[in-house]
Amino acid sequence: FTTEVTEERYRHEIATAVESNMNMLRVWGGGIYEEDIFYQLCDEYGLLVWQDFMFACSMYPGDEAFLENVKKEAEYNVKRLRNHPCIALWCGNNEIDSAWSQFEENMGWGWKEKLGAEQRTTMWADYIKIFHRILPEAVAAFHPGVDYWPSSPLRELTGDINQHATRIVGEGDVHYWGVWHGIEPFENYNTKVGRFMSEYGFQSFPELKTVMSYAEEQDLELTSEVMLAHQKNGRGNLLIKEYMDMYLPQPKDFKAFLYMSQILQAEAIRIAIESHRRNKPYCMGTLYWQMNDCWPVASWAGMDYNGRWKALQYTVRSSFKDVLLSIDGTDREKVDIHVVSDLRTAVSAELVLTLYQFNGSVLREWAHPVELGADSAAIVFSSPVAELLEGQGVGDVLLGICLQADGQVIDHKLHYFTPEKEIPLQRSVITVLETPESGGLSFTVTSDVLARGVYLTSEEEGIFSDNYFDLLPGQTKTIEFSQRGNDGRDWIPAAPKGLKVQSMVDFVSEDLL
């Protein structure tokens, strides 16, 4: 309920976006014009706002009274928000241009094909009045210098077949839902790349604590009445399961399914974001659906209704770093290592590659210098898999990749040569120790075997410096926990109470071990 959203909650969402290395949020046309505090906080924290007018996924009337109402709505909101430096773009609507697809038959959502010629002509003329005249005139008159985009997605306002973003092409913005709605494989994110990816996404469930706020034990089943009521995509729950069967080991029960769904969602969006960033400067924008939830539900959000970070939120924080290491895993026959930099200065670093056995022993280690220009992306290392492995089996080893400069790690990744579903799992003993010099504000974790998807939880609300990560045997990882300050402003280091550590092995079916 919008009247119950406090300034502290708004600040939590904005601070989360900044902590996650985001620089833009899109206010979607199917929602609301946000409260003033939202825009004030975006100004304060340095976030850009892609602002939709509140029109989405429908055709609208064109009578004089309605058009006058639209004109007043537009003028009021443009005047209200024009002094906020965060406003980067005004967008007329969400998906209506491509849904109607005026200049191409049978390429939209099937709306116009059900109507007669006269109705179609009238409805398109009404669309033009609102989105090609009233709204852009309001922006030009009251917020000059800020761009107006008629509809998202859109190729260009051409008045012909080249206008609609019904295909991924070399101009405009793209909503790509082949993964999820189209049940296409995650790997398609690596090839379905547009100039600005303004919407794509993948669902997961929230964590058990959130689910139990709206469900009881007898409801913990994928197709129970309660689970279906808290899912607004008709096939959503079964789609998650369908993809999970494709990519991940079988969870042992429904509670385990919650965790595995988050691992799945995070991997999907990681592939998408990194693909978009690797393709700069061709692709220069990536906004995933969605940041947060308006009720406790299984959804596309990276942060649930209670503000708790899902695995996705931790993953995007890593994937949106200023300097990113990324591997395109589509081709199993070779390894291409990319470095992407959003820095205004050149990157001079060293790439260290380590081939490990799953027991943690090092088979081979070598280094390459990396020189990358400012604000650019490039492949910095490439090799056939066979040459890297030197006779080792693809299911026996993994590759550690570290980018470092001046003794500091800039980014690091682990790369597996087999699909995630085939990576062996072993029962692990994960040891947690406080770091004495931190005064209890940080701790280390180590594992006796390869631990996948290490999952940290605390009785108190907060975030960890990393979570849902893989841990090689014998290697130590230092973790910090932070809580929101009383004024909602800062993440404050704290000692987590009731710390619990699990990994993927705790959630899979017994017959997989």
Short mmCIF file of N, CA, C and O in Angstrom, two decimals, residues 249-368:
data_model
loop_
_atom_site.label_atom_id
_atom_site.label_comp_id
_atom_site.label_asym_id
_atom_site.label_seq_id
_atom_site.Cartn_x
_atom_site.Cartn_y
_atom_site.Cartn_z
N PRO A 249 20.88 -29.41 -9.96
CA PRO A 249 20.53 -30.69 -9.34
C PRO A 249 19.13 -30.64 -8.72
O PRO A 249 18.62 -29.57 -8.39
N GLN A 250 18.54 -31.80 -8.53
CA GLN A 250 17.19 -31.91 -7.99
C GLN A 250 17.19 -31.52 -6.50
O GLN A 250 17.92 -32.08 -5.70
N PRO A 251 16.37 -30.52 -6.10
CA PRO A 251 16.27 -30.18 -4.67
C PRO A 251 15.56 -31.29 -3.90
O PRO A 251 14.71 -32.00 -4.44
N LYS A 252 15.89 -31.42 -2.62
CA LYS A 252 15.37 -32.55 -1.85
C LYS A 252 13.94 -32.35 -1.38
O LYS A 252 13.22 -33.33 -1.10
N ASP A 253 13.48 -31.09 -1.27
CA ASP A 253 12.11 -30.81 -0.85
C ASP A 253 11.76 -29.38 -1.24
O ASP A 253 12.56 -28.68 -1.88
N PHE A 254 10.58 -28.93 -0.86
CA PHE A 254 10.14 -27.60 -1.28
C PHE A 254 10.97 -26.50 -0.65
O PHE A 254 11.28 -25.50 -1.29
N LYS A 255 11.35 -26.66 0.61
CA LYS A 255 12.19 -25.65 1.25
C LYS A 255 13.53 -25.52 0.52
O LYS A 255 14.06 -24.42 0.36
N ALA A 256 14.06 -26.64 0.09
CA ALA A 256 15.30 -26.61 -0.70
C ALA A 256 15.05 -25.98 -2.06
O ALA A 256 15.93 -25.31 -2.61
N PHE A 257 13.86 -26.18 -2.60
CA PHE A 257 13.49 -25.59 -3.89
C PHE A 257 13.58 -24.07 -3.83
O PHE A 257 13.97 -23.42 -4.81
N LEU A 258 13.21 -23.47 -2.70
CA LEU A 258 13.29 -22.01 -2.54
C LEU A 258 14.72 -21.53 -2.76
O LEU A 258 14.96 -20.58 -3.52
N TYR A 259 15.65 -22.17 -2.08
CA TYR A 259 17.07 -21.83 -2.22
C TYR A 259 17.55 -22.04 -3.65
O TYR A 259 18.19 -21.17 -4.25
N MET A 260 17.24 -23.20 -4.23
CA MET A 260 17.72 -23.51 -5.58
C MET A 260 17.13 -22.55 -6.61
O MET A 260 17.78 -22.22 -7.60
N SER A 261 15.90 -22.09 -6.38
CA SER A 261 15.30 -21.14 -7.33
C SER A 261 16.09 -19.84 -7.35
O SER A 261 16.21 -19.19 -8.40
N GLN A 262 16.63 -19.44 -6.20
CA GLN A 262 17.42 -18.21 -6.16
C GLN A 262 18.77 -18.39 -6.87
O GLN A 262 19.24 -17.49 -7.56
N ILE A 263 19.39 -19.55 -6.69
CA ILE A 263 20.63 -19.85 -7.41
C ILE A 263 20.37 -19.80 -8.92
O ILE A 263 21.16 -19.25 -9.69
N LEU A 264 19.26 -20.36 -9.34
CA LEU A 264 18.88 -20.40 -10.76
C LEU A 264 18.67 -19.00 -11.31
O LEU A 264 19.20 -18.65 -12.37
N GLN A 265 17.89 -18.19 -10.61
CA GLN A 265 17.62 -16.83 -11.06
C GLN A 265 18.90 -16.01 -11.17
O GLN A 265 19.12 -15.29 -12.16
N ALA A 266 19.75 -16.13 -10.17
CA ALA A 266 21.00 -15.37 -10.17
C ALA A 266 21.88 -15.73 -11.36
O ALA A 266 22.49 -14.85 -11.98
N GLU A 267 21.94 -17.01 -11.68
CA GLU A 267 22.77 -17.44 -12.81
C GLU A 267 22.22 -16.92 -14.12
O GLU A 267 22.97 -16.47 -15.00
N ALA A 268 20.89 -16.95 -14.28
CA ALA A 268 20.29 -16.44 -15.51
C ALA A 268 20.62 -14.97 -15.73
O ALA A 268 21.10 -14.58 -16.81
N ILE A 269 20.40 -14.15 -14.73
CA ILE A 269 20.60 -12.71 -14.89
C ILE A 269 22.08 -12.36 -14.93
O ILE A 269 22.49 -11.40 -15.60
N ARG A 270 22.93 -13.14 -14.26
CA ARG A 270 24.38 -12.93 -14.39
C ARG A 270 24.81 -13.07 -15.84
O ARG A 270 25.56 -12.24 -16.37
N ILE A 271 24.35 -14.15 -16.48
CA ILE A 271 24.71 -14.36 -17.89
C ILE A 271 24.25 -13.18 -18.74
O ILE A 271 24.99 -12.69 -19.60
N ALA A 272 23.04 -12.71 -18.49
CA ALA A 272 22.49 -11.60 -19.28
C ALA A 272 23.30 -10.32 -19.08
O ALA A 272 23.75 -9.70 -20.05
N ILE A 273 23.49 -9.92 -17.83
CA ILE A 273 24.19 -8.66 -17.56
C ILE A 273 25.60 -8.69 -18.12
O ILE A 273 26.06 -7.73 -18.76
N GLU A 274 26.31 -9.79 -17.89
CA GLU A 274 27.69 -9.85 -18.36
C GLU A 274 27.76 -9.85 -19.88
O GLU A 274 28.67 -9.25 -20.46
N SER A 275 26.80 -10.49 -20.53
CA SER A 275 26.77 -10.45 -21.99
C SER A 275 26.55 -9.03 -22.49
O SER A 275 27.22 -8.58 -23.42
N HIS A 276 25.62 -8.32 -21.88
CA HIS A 276 25.34 -6.94 -22.29
C HIS A 276 26.58 -6.07 -22.09
O HIS A 276 26.94 -5.27 -22.96
N ARG A 277 27.23 -6.23 -20.97
CA ARG A 277 28.41 -5.40 -20.68
C ARG A 277 29.58 -5.76 -21.58
O ARG A 277 30.35 -4.88 -21.99
N ARG A 278 29.74 -7.04 -21.90
CA ARG A 278 30.84 -7.43 -22.80
C ARG A 278 30.68 -6.81 -24.18
O ARG A 278 31.66 -6.60 -24.88
N ASN A 279 29.45 -6.52 -24.55
CA ASN A 279 29.17 -6.00 -25.89
C ASN A 279 29.20 -4.48 -25.98
O ASN A 279 28.71 -3.92 -26.96
N LYS A 280 29.74 -3.81 -24.98
CA LYS A 280 29.91 -2.37 -25.11
C LYS A 280 30.98 -2.09 -26.16
O LYS A 280 31.90 -2.90 -26.32
N PRO A 281 30.89 -1.03 -26.94
CA PRO A 281 29.90 0.06 -26.86
C PRO A 281 28.63 -0.20 -27.69
O PRO A 281 27.77 0.67 -27.76
N TYR A 282 28.50 -1.39 -28.30
CA TYR A 282 27.27 -1.67 -29.04
C TYR A 282 26.07 -1.63 -28.10
O TYR A 282 25.04 -1.02 -28.40
N CYS A 283 26.19 -2.31 -26.97
CA CYS A 283 25.14 -2.27 -25.94
C CYS A 283 25.63 -1.40 -24.80
O CYS A 283 26.69 -1.64 -24.24
N MET A 284 24.83 -0.38 -24.46
CA MET A 284 25.26 0.55 -23.42
C MET A 284 24.22 0.71 -22.31
O MET A 284 24.24 1.70 -21.57
N GLY A 285 23.32 -0.24 -22.19
CA GLY A 285 22.35 -0.17 -21.10
C GLY A 285 21.78 -1.53 -20.79
O GLY A 285 21.48 -2.31 -21.70
N THR A 286 21.64 -1.85 -19.49
CA THR A 286 21.05 -3.13 -19.10
C THR A 286 20.25 -2.93 -17.83
O THR A 286 20.80 -2.74 -16.74
N LEU A 287 18.93 -2.92 -17.96
CA LEU A 287 18.00 -2.77 -16.85
C LEU A 287 17.16 -4.04 -16.74
O LEU A 287 16.37 -4.33 -17.64
N TYR A 288 17.36 -4.80 -15.68
CA TYR A 288 16.59 -6.04 -15.55
C TYR A 288 15.31 -5.79 -14.77
O TYR A 288 15.20 -4.87 -13.96
N TRP A 289 14.35 -6.62 -15.04
CA TRP A 289 13.08 -6.63 -14.32
C TRP A 289 13.17 -7.70 -13.25
O TRP A 289 13.26 -8.87 -13.59
N GLN A 290 13.21 -7.42 -11.93
CA GLN A 290 12.86 -6.13 -11.39
C GLN A 290 13.67 -5.93 -10.12
O GLN A 290 14.25 -6.88 -9.60
N MET A 291 13.65 -4.71 -9.59
CA MET A 291 14.44 -4.40 -8.41
C MET A 291 13.80 -4.94 -7.13
O MET A 291 14.44 -5.62 -6.33
N ASN A 292 12.51 -4.62 -6.91
CA ASN A 292 11.88 -4.94 -5.62
C ASN A 292 10.45 -5.40 -5.80
O ASN A 292 9.91 -5.39 -6.91
N ASP A 293 9.84 -5.80 -4.70
CA ASP A 293 8.48 -6.34 -4.72
C ASP A 293 7.52 -5.42 -3.97
O ASP A 293 7.90 -4.79 -2.97
N CYS A 294 6.26 -5.39 -4.41
CA CYS A 294 5.24 -4.62 -3.71
C CYS A 294 4.38 -5.50 -2.80
O CYS A 294 3.47 -5.02 -2.13
N TRP A 295 4.67 -6.80 -2.76
CA TRP A 295 4.03 -7.70 -1.79
C TRP A 295 4.86 -8.98 -1.72
O TRP A 295 5.69 -9.24 -2.60
N PRO A 296 4.67 -9.80 -0.66
CA PRO A 296 5.50 -11.01 -0.52
C PRO A 296 5.05 -12.07 -1.51
O PRO A 296 3.94 -12.58 -1.43
N VAL A 297 5.96 -12.43 -2.43
CA VAL A 297 5.53 -13.19 -3.59
C VAL A 297 6.74 -13.82 -4.28
O VAL A 297 7.86 -13.36 -4.12
N ALA A 298 6.51 -14.90 -5.03
CA ALA A 298 7.52 -15.39 -5.97
C ALA A 298 7.52 -14.45 -7.16
O ALA A 298 6.47 -14.18 -7.73
N SER A 299 8.68 -13.95 -7.55
CA SER A 299 8.69 -12.93 -8.61
C SER A 299 10.07 -12.80 -9.22
O SER A 299 11.01 -13.49 -8.85
N TRP A 300 10.18 -11.82 -10.12
CA TRP A 300 11.43 -11.52 -10.81
C TRP A 300 12.37 -10.63 -9.97
O TRP A 300 13.44 -10.30 -10.42
N ALA A 301 11.96 -10.23 -8.78
CA ALA A 301 12.73 -9.26 -7.99
C ALA A 301 14.04 -9.85 -7.47
O ALA A 301 14.15 -11.05 -7.21
N GLY A 302 15.02 -8.97 -7.27
CA GLY A 302 16.28 -9.35 -6.65
C GLY A 302 16.27 -9.13 -5.15
O GLY A 302 17.16 -9.58 -4.44
N MET A 303 15.27 -8.42 -4.66
CA MET A 303 15.12 -8.12 -3.24
C MET A 303 13.65 -8.33 -2.91
O MET A 303 12.78 -7.81 -3.61
N ASP A 304 13.36 -9.08 -1.87
CA ASP A 304 11.97 -9.43 -1.63
C ASP A 304 11.20 -8.32 -0.92
O ASP A 304 11.75 -7.26 -0.60
N TYR A 305 9.92 -8.58 -0.66
CA TYR A 305 9.03 -7.57 -0.09
C TYR A 305 9.54 -7.00 1.23
O TYR A 305 9.32 -5.84 1.56
N ASN A 306 10.26 -7.83 2.00
CA ASN A 306 10.79 -7.40 3.30
C ASN A 306 12.15 -6.72 3.18
O ASN A 306 12.76 -6.41 4.20
N GLY A 307 12.62 -6.52 1.96
CA GLY A 307 13.91 -5.89 1.77
C GLY A 307 15.08 -6.84 1.87
O GLY A 307 16.24 -6.42 1.88
N ARG A 308 14.80 -8.14 1.96
CA ARG A 308 15.87 -9.14 2.08
C ARG A 308 16.47 -9.43 0.71
O ARG A 308 15.75 -9.66 -0.25
N TRP A 309 17.79 -9.44 0.66
CA TRP A 309 18.48 -9.69 -0.59
C TRP A 309 18.36 -11.17 -0.97
O TRP A 309 18.67 -12.05 -0.18
N LYS A 310 17.95 -11.40 -2.21
CA LYS A 310 18.02 -12.74 -2.78
C LYS A 310 19.44 -12.96 -3.33
O LYS A 310 20.27 -12.04 -3.38
N ALA A 311 19.68 -14.17 -3.79
CA ALA A 311 20.97 -14.46 -4.43
C ALA A 311 21.21 -13.50 -5.59
O ALA A 311 22.34 -13.08 -5.84
N LEU A 312 20.15 -13.15 -6.31
CA LEU A 312 20.28 -12.26 -7.46
C LEU A 312 20.90 -10.93 -7.07
O LEU A 312 21.74 -10.39 -7.79
N GLN A 313 20.50 -10.36 -5.93
CA GLN A 313 21.01 -9.05 -5.55
C GLN A 313 22.52 -9.09 -5.31
O GLN A 313 23.26 -8.17 -5.68
N TYR A 314 22.99 -10.17 -4.70
CA TYR A 314 24.44 -10.33 -4.50
C TYR A 314 25.15 -10.49 -5.84
O TYR A 314 26.24 -9.96 -6.05
N THR A 315 24.52 -11.23 -6.75
CA THR A 315 25.15 -11.47 -8.05
C THR A 315 25.24 -10.20 -8.88
O THR A 315 26.28 -9.94 -9.51
N VAL A 316 24.18 -9.40 -8.90
CA VAL A 316 24.25 -8.18 -9.72
C VAL A 316 25.23 -7.18 -9.13
O VAL A 316 25.84 -6.39 -9.86
N ARG A 317 25.41 -7.20 -7.80
CA ARG A 317 26.42 -6.31 -7.21
C ARG A 317 27.79 -6.62 -7.80
O ARG A 317 28.57 -5.71 -8.09
N SER A 318 28.06 -7.91 -8.00
CA SER A 318 29.33 -8.31 -8.60
C SER A 318 29.35 -8.00 -10.10
O SER A 318 30.34 -7.51 -10.64
N SER A 319 28.24 -8.29 -10.79
CA SER A 319 28.19 -8.13 -12.24
C SER A 319 28.17 -6.69 -12.69
O SER A 319 28.45 -6.39 -13.85
N PHE A 320 27.80 -5.76 -11.81
CA PHE A 320 27.77 -4.34 -12.13
C PHE A 320 29.01 -3.59 -11.63
O PHE A 320 29.04 -2.36 -11.65
N LYS A 321 30.04 -4.31 -11.18
CA LYS A 321 31.26 -3.64 -10.73
C LYS A 321 31.87 -2.82 -11.86
O LYS A 321 31.72 -3.14 -13.04
N ASP A 322 32.59 -1.77 -11.49
CA ASP A 322 33.20 -0.89 -12.50
C ASP A 322 34.11 -1.67 -13.44
O ASP A 322 34.15 -1.40 -14.65
N VAL A 323 34.87 -2.62 -12.89
CA VAL A 323 35.74 -3.46 -13.71
C VAL A 323 35.32 -4.92 -13.49
O VAL A 323 35.28 -5.39 -12.35
N LEU A 324 35.01 -5.58 -14.59
CA LEU A 324 34.39 -6.90 -14.53
C LEU A 324 35.19 -7.93 -15.32
O LEU A 324 35.61 -7.66 -16.44
N LEU A 325 35.41 -9.09 -14.71
CA LEU A 325 35.90 -10.27 -15.42
C LEU A 325 34.70 -11.09 -15.86
O LEU A 325 33.78 -11.32 -15.07
N SER A 326 34.70 -11.55 -17.10
CA SER A 326 33.55 -12.31 -17.58
C SER A 326 33.99 -13.36 -18.59
O SER A 326 34.89 -13.11 -19.40
N ILE A 327 33.32 -14.52 -18.54
CA ILE A 327 33.60 -15.60 -19.47
C ILE A 327 32.30 -15.99 -20.16
O ILE A 327 31.29 -16.22 -19.51
N ASP A 328 32.35 -16.03 -21.48
CA ASP A 328 31.21 -16.51 -22.26
C ASP A 328 31.30 -18.03 -22.31
O ASP A 328 32.17 -18.58 -22.98
N GLY A 329 30.39 -18.70 -21.58
CA GLY A 329 30.47 -20.15 -21.49
C GLY A 329 29.65 -20.88 -22.53
O GLY A 329 29.45 -22.10 -22.41
N THR A 330 29.16 -20.18 -23.55
CA THR A 330 28.31 -20.82 -24.56
C THR A 330 29.06 -21.89 -25.33
O THR A 330 28.55 -22.99 -25.57
N ASP A 331 30.28 -21.58 -25.74
CA ASP A 331 31.10 -22.51 -26.52
C ASP A 331 31.93 -23.36 -25.56
O ASP A 331 32.87 -22.87 -24.93
N ARG A 332 31.59 -24.63 -25.43
CA ARG A 332 32.30 -25.52 -24.50
C ARG A 332 33.68 -25.92 -25.01
O ARG A 332 34.46 -26.55 -24.28
N GLU A 333 33.99 -25.55 -26.24
CA GLU A 333 35.27 -25.96 -26.82
C GLU A 333 36.39 -24.94 -26.59
O GLU A 333 37.55 -25.24 -26.82
N LYS A 334 36.03 -23.72 -26.16
CA LYS A 334 37.07 -22.72 -25.93
C LYS A 334 36.69 -21.82 -24.76
O LYS A 334 35.54 -21.81 -24.31
N VAL A 335 37.67 -21.10 -24.27
CA VAL A 335 37.48 -20.15 -23.18
C VAL A 335 37.93 -18.77 -23.65
O VAL A 335 39.08 -18.60 -24.07
N ASP A 336 37.00 -17.82 -23.64
CA ASP A 336 37.32 -16.42 -23.91
C ASP A 336 37.11 -15.64 -22.63
O ASP A 336 36.00 -15.61 -22.08
N ILE A 337 38.16 -15.00 -22.14
CA ILE A 337 38.08 -14.21 -20.92
C ILE A 337 38.02 -12.73 -21.30
O ILE A 337 38.92 -12.22 -21.98
N HIS A 338 36.96 -12.08 -20.87
CA HIS A 338 36.74 -10.67 -21.17
C HIS A 338 37.01 -9.82 -19.93
O HIS A 338 36.76 -10.25 -18.80
N VAL A 339 37.49 -8.62 -20.16
CA VAL A 339 37.52 -7.60 -19.12
C VAL A 339 36.70 -6.42 -19.62
O VAL A 339 36.86 -5.98 -20.76
N VAL A 340 35.80 -5.94 -18.78
CA VAL A 340 34.95 -4.79 -19.09
C VAL A 340 35.25 -3.70 -18.08
O VAL A 340 35.29 -3.97 -16.87
N SER A 341 35.47 -2.50 -18.55
CA SER A 341 35.76 -1.39 -17.63
C SER A 341 34.87 -0.20 -17.93
O SER A 341 34.73 0.22 -19.08
N ASP A 342 34.26 0.34 -16.88
CA ASP A 342 33.52 1.60 -16.98
C ASP A 342 34.32 2.77 -16.44
O ASP A 342 33.79 3.88 -16.28
N LEU A 343 35.59 2.53 -16.14
CA LEU A 343 36.44 3.60 -15.60
C LEU A 343 36.82 4.60 -16.69
O LEU A 343 36.90 4.26 -17.87
N ARG A 344 37.07 5.82 -16.28
CA ARG A 344 37.48 6.87 -17.21
C ARG A 344 38.97 6.82 -17.51
O ARG A 344 39.46 7.58 -18.34
N THR A 345 39.67 5.94 -16.82
CA THR A 345 41.10 5.79 -17.04
C THR A 345 41.40 4.37 -17.51
O THR A 345 40.60 3.45 -17.32
N ALA A 346 42.54 4.19 -18.14
CA ALA A 346 42.94 2.87 -18.63
C ALA A 346 43.20 1.91 -17.48
O ALA A 346 43.51 2.33 -16.35
N VAL A 347 43.06 0.63 -17.76
CA VAL A 347 43.32 -0.41 -16.77
C VAL A 347 44.61 -1.11 -17.13
O VAL A 347 44.79 -1.60 -18.25
N SER A 348 45.53 -1.14 -16.19
CA SER A 348 46.79 -1.88 -16.34
C SER A 348 46.85 -2.89 -15.21
O SER A 348 46.94 -2.51 -14.03
N ALA A 349 46.77 -4.17 -15.53
CA ALA A 349 46.63 -5.18 -14.49
C ALA A 349 47.27 -6.49 -14.95
O ALA A 349 47.87 -6.58 -16.03
N GLU A 350 47.14 -7.50 -14.10
CA GLU A 350 47.66 -8.83 -14.41
C GLU A 350 46.53 -9.83 -14.26
O GLU A 350 45.78 -9.81 -13.28
N LEU A 351 46.41 -10.69 -15.25
CA LEU A 351 45.43 -11.77 -15.21
C LEU A 351 46.14 -13.04 -14.78
O LEU A 351 47.06 -13.51 -15.44
N VAL A 352 45.71 -13.60 -13.65
CA VAL A 352 46.30 -14.83 -13.12
C VAL A 352 45.30 -15.96 -13.30
O VAL A 352 44.16 -15.88 -12.84
N LEU A 353 45.71 -17.02 -13.98
CA LEU A 353 44.86 -18.18 -14.23
C LEU A 353 45.41 -19.38 -13.47
O LEU A 353 46.62 -19.64 -13.51
N THR A 354 44.53 -20.09 -12.79
CA THR A 354 44.93 -21.24 -12.00
C THR A 354 44.00 -22.41 -12.32
O THR A 354 42.78 -22.29 -12.21
N LEU A 355 44.59 -23.53 -12.74
CA LEU A 355 43.82 -24.74 -13.01
C LEU A 355 43.85 -25.61 -11.76
O LEU A 355 44.91 -26.01 -11.30
N TYR A 356 42.64 -25.85 -11.20
CA TYR A 356 42.51 -26.61 -9.96
C TYR A 356 41.86 -27.95 -10.23
O TYR A 356 41.00 -28.10 -11.10
N GLN A 357 42.24 -28.93 -9.42
CA GLN A 357 41.42 -30.12 -9.28
C GLN A 357 40.31 -29.78 -8.29
O GLN A 357 40.42 -28.84 -7.50
N PHE A 358 39.24 -30.57 -8.28
CA PHE A 358 38.14 -30.28 -7.37
C PHE A 358 38.55 -30.42 -5.90
O PHE A 358 37.88 -29.90 -5.01
N ASN A 359 39.65 -31.13 -5.64
CA ASN A 359 40.11 -31.23 -4.25
C ASN A 359 40.94 -30.02 -3.82
O ASN A 359 41.46 -29.99 -2.71
N GLY A 360 41.08 -29.04 -4.70
CA GLY A 360 41.78 -27.81 -4.36
C GLY A 360 43.23 -27.77 -4.78
O GLY A 360 43.87 -26.71 -4.71
N SER A 361 43.80 -28.88 -5.19
CA SER A 361 45.21 -28.89 -5.58
C SER A 361 45.40 -28.15 -6.90
O SER A 361 44.56 -28.20 -7.79
N VAL A 362 46.54 -27.46 -7.00
CA VAL A 362 46.84 -26.65 -8.18
C VAL A 362 47.59 -27.49 -9.20
O VAL A 362 48.64 -28.08 -8.89
N LEU A 363 47.06 -27.56 -10.40
CA LEU A 363 47.71 -28.29 -11.49
C LEU A 363 48.62 -27.37 -12.30
O LEU A 363 49.66 -27.80 -12.80
N ARG A 364 48.22 -26.11 -12.41
CA ARG A 364 48.97 -25.19 -13.27
C ARG A 364 48.56 -23.76 -12.93
O ARG A 364 47.41 -23.49 -12.61
N GLU A 365 49.51 -22.85 -12.97
CA GLU A 365 49.20 -21.43 -12.75
C GLU A 365 50.08 -20.59 -13.65
O GLU A 365 51.28 -20.86 -13.79
N TRP A 366 49.50 -19.58 -14.27
CA TRP A 366 50.27 -18.71 -15.15
C TRP A 366 49.60 -17.33 -15.19
O TRP A 366 48.47 -17.17 -14.72
N ALA A 367 50.29 -16.37 -15.74
CA ALA A 367 49.79 -14.99 -15.71
C ALA A 367 49.96 -14.32 -17.07
O ALA A 367 50.85 -14.68 -17.86
N HIS A 368 49.10 -13.34 -17.32
CA HIS A 368 49.14 -12.54 -18.54
C HIS A 368 48.95 -11.08 -18.18
O HIS A 368 48.09 -10.75 -17.36
#
